[in-house]
Amino acid sequence: MGFADLLDEIGGFGRFQWLHVTLISIPGLLMASQNLLNNFTAGIPGHRCRLLANHTDYNLSSYQVDETQLLRVFIPMDATGTKLDRCRRYVEPQWHLLGNISLSGANMSEPETEDCLDGWTYERSEFLATIVSEWDLVCSLRPLKQMSQTIYMGGVLTGAIIFGGLSDRFGRKLILIWSYFQLALLGCCSALSPSYSAYCVFRFLTGMAVSGVILNAVSLKVEWIPTKSRTLVGTLTSFFFTFGQMILAGLAYWLRDWRKLQVTVCAPYFLFFAYSWWFSESARWLVLNRKSEEALKSLHRVARINGKPEMTEKITLQVLQSHMNKEIESSQSSYTAYDLLRTRGMRRISICLLAVWFSTSFAYYGLAMDLQKFGVSIYLMQIIFGAVDFPAKLFALGMLSYLGRRVSQATCLFLAALIIFANIFVPTDMQTMRTTLACLGKGFTSASFTTVYLYTGELFPTVIRQTGMGFVSTMARVGSMAAPAVLILEEVFPALPSVVYGGAAVVAAGFACFLPETLNIPLPDTIEDVEEKW
């Protein structure tokens, strides 16, 4: 007899679980917006040097000169010879380049060029305003564009470390509520940033809150769900993130202004903060932290909502403690991250999950964070990348339900690697094929994310589940920070980033094969449960 039996007695997956899971999952609609926001808030518009202020002083009324021809007088062509240079301009106007115009002072020697000393002119067809156009993060400052995303992911990494341990100490509900408030407040402050530095600080703190939301939402859901319902619920709730990717594309297309977009995706978290007080703290966590009376009240509340009021008389403090006597005795000790590596079974699980989380995030963000390279509308690409998650996650659901977690995890990673490798051999001029394969690769990495979130919650015991989730998910944040940096390797060899992304996925697939199977197995509550089962 254990806690899973108590859940069955008070209604299994009843009305409370439906409400609880739905309300916790709704914020996931905007969670994708936080992680992928940089695609739009830091989009790079077409740009060129701002023309000299006195160029209109020349009398060209008697000549048929359009704007494109006029720009050739002031701005040289780039290295390809097909487009105007984005970062250089002529020191002196080159009027002879107009062909049929001969003006005094035209210099026929090799013209001198200089940086864009008067700033840049940005196209407004794709974006009205981004942090790139606002703070001129182009040319020599272009690395700062990606730096903002790296800093954000650094915040997510820090949040995983801090909030994982705090929620095992203070509870899932309290830290989740605080994370909603922090995300709402500091996310909106990002939109008011007067400078790039202030923006990065606010994005870092927002990233910390994102980790708090994700980690505690997963645990608070899984710890109230009966064993047999975990697979279906875990996969279906991940569709909120998928819908969120498409919502982000729609909002970004509608607003096209980074400040408005930032507020729009963060302000709703004030609403989530307001209703999150209704959530019930994990009864498992309450019992294991010597708060059995509060756990009993939560169980009675759930029984009433599930239409089982008679169970409030049957489930007493003695019944609760008898169901979890072994877990209560084990919980007298305090746990730290060291306990994740102290015993053989926990060490195997932790090391394998570190590899899986890193590679999944590494490959996912390597594909998802550079949508402008595909030569298609960035808004359309975001919708396509979101839509491909639907069949991928249904594929994952079938595998998780019938083949188990271990096979699903290894298969998703291996297929993602296979597709990434295949794209290396597709010629660059076959853009449609390359985009299709990239979408498939992104779909399998998304399915891998769905699997690993569920799998991790089932592998770590209740007494240290949040610490474990925070510990292994830090590697996901390291992967998301490293993924953009790997793109620099394109300058050494164009296929090298794909080799690195695919290679990491293959290695992680191998590690996944050493994880224990958890299909239809009750959640472990103590480290001893893990060592005995696996």
mmCIF file of N, CA and C in Angstrom, residues 241-302:
data_model
loop_
_atom_site.group_PDB
_atom_site.id
_atom_site.type_symbol
_atom_site.label_atom_id
_atom_site.label_comp_id
_atom_site.label_asym_id
_atom_site.label_seq_id
_atom_site.Cartn_x
_atom_site.Cartn_y
_atom_site.Cartn_z
ATOM 1 N N PHE A 241 2.605 23.743 -24.952
ATOM 2 C CA PHE A 241 3.841 24.379 -25.422
ATOM 3 C C PHE A 241 3.852 24.459 -26.943
ATOM 4 N N THR A 242 3.345 23.397 -27.586
ATOM 5 C CA THR A 242 3.287 23.373 -29.048
ATOM 6 C C THR A 242 2.363 24.460 -29.584
ATOM 7 N N PHE A 243 1.157 24.551 -29.018
ATOM 8 C CA PHE A 243 0.242 25.626 -29.411
ATOM 9 C C PHE A 243 0.890 26.989 -29.170
ATOM 10 N N GLY A 244 1.662 27.065 -28.093
ATOM 11 C CA GLY A 244 2.306 28.327 -27.749
ATOM 12 C C GLY A 244 3.264 28.817 -28.814
ATOM 13 N N GLN A 245 3.944 27.897 -29.489
ATOM 14 C CA GLN A 245 4.854 28.297 -30.564
ATOM 15 C C GLN A 245 4.100 28.971 -31.701
ATOM 16 N N MET A 246 2.902 28.456 -31.993
ATOM 17 C CA MET A 246 2.098 29.033 -33.069
ATOM 18 C C MET A 246 1.468 30.352 -32.628
ATOM 19 N N ILE A 247 1.086 30.440 -31.351
ATOM 20 C CA ILE A 247 0.564 31.700 -30.813
ATOM 21 C C ILE A 247 1.630 32.779 -30.886
ATOM 22 N N LEU A 248 2.884 32.406 -30.562
ATOM 23 C CA LEU A 248 3.988 33.366 -30.639
ATOM 24 C C LEU A 248 4.135 33.926 -32.046
ATOM 25 N N ALA A 249 4.054 33.048 -33.048
ATOM 26 C CA ALA A 249 4.172 33.501 -34.433
ATOM 27 C C ALA A 249 3.059 34.501 -34.771
ATOM 28 N N GLY A 250 1.830 34.205 -34.331
ATOM 29 C CA GLY A 250 0.703 35.099 -34.601
ATOM 30 C C GLY A 250 0.855 36.444 -33.910
ATOM 31 N N LEU A 251 1.251 36.425 -32.632
ATOM 32 C CA LEU A 251 1.431 37.671 -31.898
ATOM 33 C C LEU A 251 2.557 38.514 -32.501
ATOM 34 N N ALA A 252 3.662 37.845 -32.848
ATOM 35 C CA ALA A 252 4.806 38.576 -33.414
ATOM 36 C C ALA A 252 4.447 39.194 -34.762
ATOM 37 N N TYR A 253 3.664 38.471 -35.580
ATOM 38 C CA TYR A 253 3.250 38.990 -36.890
ATOM 39 C C TYR A 253 2.299 40.172 -36.724
ATOM 40 N N TRP A 254 1.429 40.089 -35.725
ATOM 41 C CA TRP A 254 0.433 41.137 -35.490
ATOM 42 C C TRP A 254 1.084 42.399 -34.925
ATOM 43 N N LEU A 255 1.991 42.253 -33.961
ATOM 44 C CA LEU A 255 2.557 43.410 -33.268
ATOM 45 C C LEU A 255 3.800 43.978 -33.959
ATOM 46 N N ARG A 256 4.766 43.113 -34.285
ATOM 47 C CA ARG A 256 5.995 43.491 -34.981
ATOM 48 C C ARG A 256 6.825 44.555 -34.258
ATOM 49 N N ASP A 257 6.562 44.722 -32.991
ATOM 50 C CA ASP A 257 7.310 45.681 -32.172
ATOM 51 C C ASP A 257 7.757 44.940 -30.916
ATOM 52 N N TRP A 258 9.047 44.941 -30.632
ATOM 53 C CA TRP A 258 9.555 44.084 -29.561
ATOM 54 C C TRP A 258 9.024 44.460 -28.188
ATOM 55 N N ARG A 259 8.810 45.734 -27.925
ATOM 56 C CA ARG A 259 8.311 46.140 -26.605
ATOM 57 C C ARG A 259 6.863 45.672 -26.401
ATOM 58 N N LYS A 260 6.040 45.850 -27.413
ATOM 59 C CA LYS A 260 4.646 45.409 -27.309
ATOM 60 C C LYS A 260 4.569 43.886 -27.178
ATOM 61 N N LEU A 261 5.400 43.181 -27.944
ATOM 62 C CA LEU A 261 5.411 41.717 -27.889
ATOM 63 C C LEU A 261 5.857 41.236 -26.507
ATOM 64 N N GLN A 262 6.859 41.874 -25.956
ATOM 65 C CA GLN A 262 7.378 41.494 -24.639
ATOM 66 C C GLN A 262 6.292 41.611 -23.568
ATOM 67 N N VAL A 263 5.566 42.723 -23.571
ATOM 68 C CA VAL A 263 4.491 42.915 -22.594
ATOM 69 C C VAL A 263 3.376 41.905 -22.807
ATOM 70 N N THR A 264 3.017 41.669 -24.056
ATOM 71 C CA THR A 264 1.900 40.784 -24.376
ATOM 72 C C THR A 264 2.128 39.357 -23.887
ATOM 73 N N VAL A 265 3.367 38.864 -23.958
ATOM 74 C CA VAL A 265 3.622 37.469 -23.557
ATOM 75 C C VAL A 265 3.943 37.340 -22.066
ATOM 76 N N CYS A 266 4.134 38.463 -21.366
ATOM 77 C CA CYS A 266 4.473 38.402 -19.934
ATOM 78 C C CYS A 266 3.329 38.839 -19.020
ATOM 79 N N ALA A 267 2.530 39.814 -19.439
ATOM 80 C CA ALA A 267 1.460 40.338 -18.585
ATOM 81 C C ALA A 267 0.448 39.274 -18.143
ATOM 82 N N PRO A 268 0.086 38.274 -18.998
ATOM 83 C CA PRO A 268 -0.874 37.254 -18.545
ATOM 84 C C PRO A 268 -0.427 36.474 -17.319
ATOM 85 N N TYR A 269 0.863 36.499 -17.002
ATOM 86 C CA TYR A 269 1.319 35.761 -15.823
ATOM 87 C C TYR A 269 0.832 36.398 -14.524
ATOM 88 N N PHE A 270 0.393 37.643 -14.572
ATOM 89 C CA PHE A 270 -0.265 38.218 -13.404
ATOM 90 C C PHE A 270 -1.572 37.473 -13.126
ATOM 91 N N LEU A 271 -2.296 37.097 -14.193
ATOM 92 C CA LEU A 271 -3.522 36.314 -14.040
ATOM 93 C C LEU A 271 -3.203 34.923 -13.500
ATOM 94 N N PHE A 272 -2.170 34.291 -14.032
ATOM 95 C CA PHE A 272 -1.791 32.958 -13.552
ATOM 96 C C PHE A 272 -1.377 33.023 -12.078
ATOM 97 N N PHE A 273 -0.705 34.098 -11.703
ATOM 98 C CA PHE A 273 -0.335 34.302 -10.302
ATOM 99 C C PHE A 273 -1.588 34.404 -9.427
ATOM 100 N N ALA A 274 -2.603 35.096 -9.922
ATOM 101 C CA ALA A 274 -3.822 35.317 -9.133
ATOM 102 C C ALA A 274 -4.561 34.012 -8.865
ATOM 103 N N TYR A 275 -4.665 33.133 -9.877
ATOM 104 C CA TYR A 275 -5.440 31.905 -9.646
ATOM 105 C C TYR A 275 -4.601 30.754 -9.094
ATOM 106 N N SER A 276 -3.262 30.898 -9.066
ATOM 107 C CA SER A 276 -2.413 29.799 -8.613
ATOM 108 C C SER A 276 -2.570 29.507 -7.118
ATOM 109 N N TRP A 277 -3.174 30.438 -6.361
ATOM 110 C CA TRP A 277 -3.397 30.189 -4.946
ATOM 111 C C TRP A 277 -4.403 29.065 -4.731
ATOM 112 N N TRP A 278 -5.169 28.736 -5.770
ATOM 113 C CA TRP A 278 -6.156 27.643 -5.664
ATOM 114 C C TRP A 278 -5.487 26.274 -5.668
ATOM 115 N N PHE A 279 -4.279 26.185 -6.223
ATOM 116 C CA PHE A 279 -3.605 24.893 -6.334
ATOM 117 C C PHE A 279 -3.463 24.227 -4.968
ATOM 118 N N SER A 280 -3.413 22.902 -4.976
ATOM 119 C CA SER A 280 -3.131 22.137 -3.761
ATOM 120 C C SER A 280 -1.667 21.737 -3.747
ATOM 121 N N GLU A 281 -1.023 21.973 -2.624
ATOM 122 C CA GLU A 281 0.365 21.538 -2.476
ATOM 123 C C GLU A 281 0.428 20.019 -2.593
ATOM 124 N N SER A 282 1.547 19.521 -3.080
ATOM 125 C CA SER A 282 1.730 18.082 -3.220
ATOM 126 C C SER A 282 1.593 17.396 -1.860
ATOM 127 N N ALA A 283 0.605 16.494 -1.749
ATOM 128 C CA ALA A 283 0.417 15.779 -0.489
ATOM 129 C C ALA A 283 1.619 14.877 -0.194
ATOM 130 N N ARG A 284 2.223 14.356 -1.223
ATOM 131 C CA ARG A 284 3.433 13.533 -1.024
ATOM 132 C C ARG A 284 4.511 14.373 -0.325
ATOM 133 N N TRP A 285 4.730 15.572 -0.852
ATOM 134 C CA TRP A 285 5.771 16.433 -0.277
ATOM 135 C C TRP A 285 5.426 16.809 1.157
ATOM 136 N N LEU A 286 4.142 17.121 1.425
ATOM 137 C CA LEU A 286 3.722 17.507 2.770
ATOM 138 C C LEU A 286 3.976 16.390 3.769
ATOM 139 N N VAL A 287 3.633 15.156 3.403
ATOM 140 C CA VAL A 287 3.832 14.023 4.308
ATOM 141 C C VAL A 287 5.317 13.809 4.577
ATOM 142 N N LEU A 288 6.117 13.864 3.524
ATOM 143 C CA LEU A 288 7.543 13.593 3.672
ATOM 144 C C LEU A 288 8.287 14.730 4.361
ATOM 145 N N ASN A 289 7.619 15.869 4.527
ATOM 146 C CA ASN A 289 8.225 16.988 5.255
ATOM 147 C C ASN A 289 7.516 17.211 6.595
ATOM 148 N N ARG A 290 6.934 16.123 7.134
ATOM 149 C CA ARG A 290 6.329 16.103 8.460
ATOM 150 C C ARG A 290 5.199 17.129 8.593
ATOM 151 N N LYS A 291 4.397 17.242 7.555
ATOM 152 C CA LYS A 291 3.211 18.105 7.578
ATOM 153 C C LYS A 291 1.983 17.282 7.210
ATOM 154 N N SER A 292 1.817 16.175 7.937
ATOM 155 C CA SER A 292 0.770 15.210 7.601
ATOM 156 C C SER A 292 -0.631 15.790 7.754
ATOM 157 N N GLU A 293 -0.822 16.694 8.725
ATOM 158 C CA GLU A 293 -2.160 17.286 8.908
ATOM 159 C C GLU A 293 -2.573 18.088 7.671
ATOM 160 N N GLU A 294 -1.622 18.868 7.118
ATOM 161 C CA GLU A 294 -1.921 19.636 5.904
ATOM 162 C C GLU A 294 -2.162 18.703 4.718
ATOM 163 N N ALA A 295 -1.408 17.618 4.659
ATOM 164 C CA ALA A 295 -1.592 16.639 3.582
ATOM 165 C C ALA A 295 -2.980 16.015 3.667
ATOM 166 N N LEU A 296 -3.418 15.744 4.893
ATOM 167 C CA LEU A 296 -4.745 15.150 5.077
ATOM 168 C C LEU A 296 -5.837 16.115 4.614
ATOM 169 N N LYS A 297 -5.693 17.400 4.946
ATOM 170 C CA LYS A 297 -6.667 18.398 4.484
ATOM 171 C C LYS A 297 -6.708 18.457 2.959
ATOM 172 N N SER A 298 -5.535 18.380 2.336
ATOM 173 C CA SER A 298 -5.485 18.403 0.866
ATOM 174 C C SER A 298 -6.181 17.190 0.269
ATOM 175 N N LEU A 299 -5.949 16.022 0.864
ATOM 176 C CA LEU A 299 -6.585 14.799 0.364
ATOM 177 C C LEU A 299 -8.103 14.868 0.527
ATOM 178 N N HIS A 300 -8.571 15.392 1.646
ATOM 179 C CA HIS A 300 -10.015 15.541 1.866
ATOM 180 C C HIS A 300 -10.616 16.516 0.850
ATOM 181 N N ARG A 301 -9.893 17.598 0.582
ATOM 182 C CA ARG A 301 -10.368 18.579 -0.408
ATOM 183 C C ARG A 301 -10.494 17.935 -1.781
ATOM 184 N N VAL A 302 -9.475 17.169 -2.163
ATOM 185 C CA VAL A 302 -9.497 16.492 -3.465
ATOM 186 C C VAL A 302 -10.642 15.494 -3.529
#
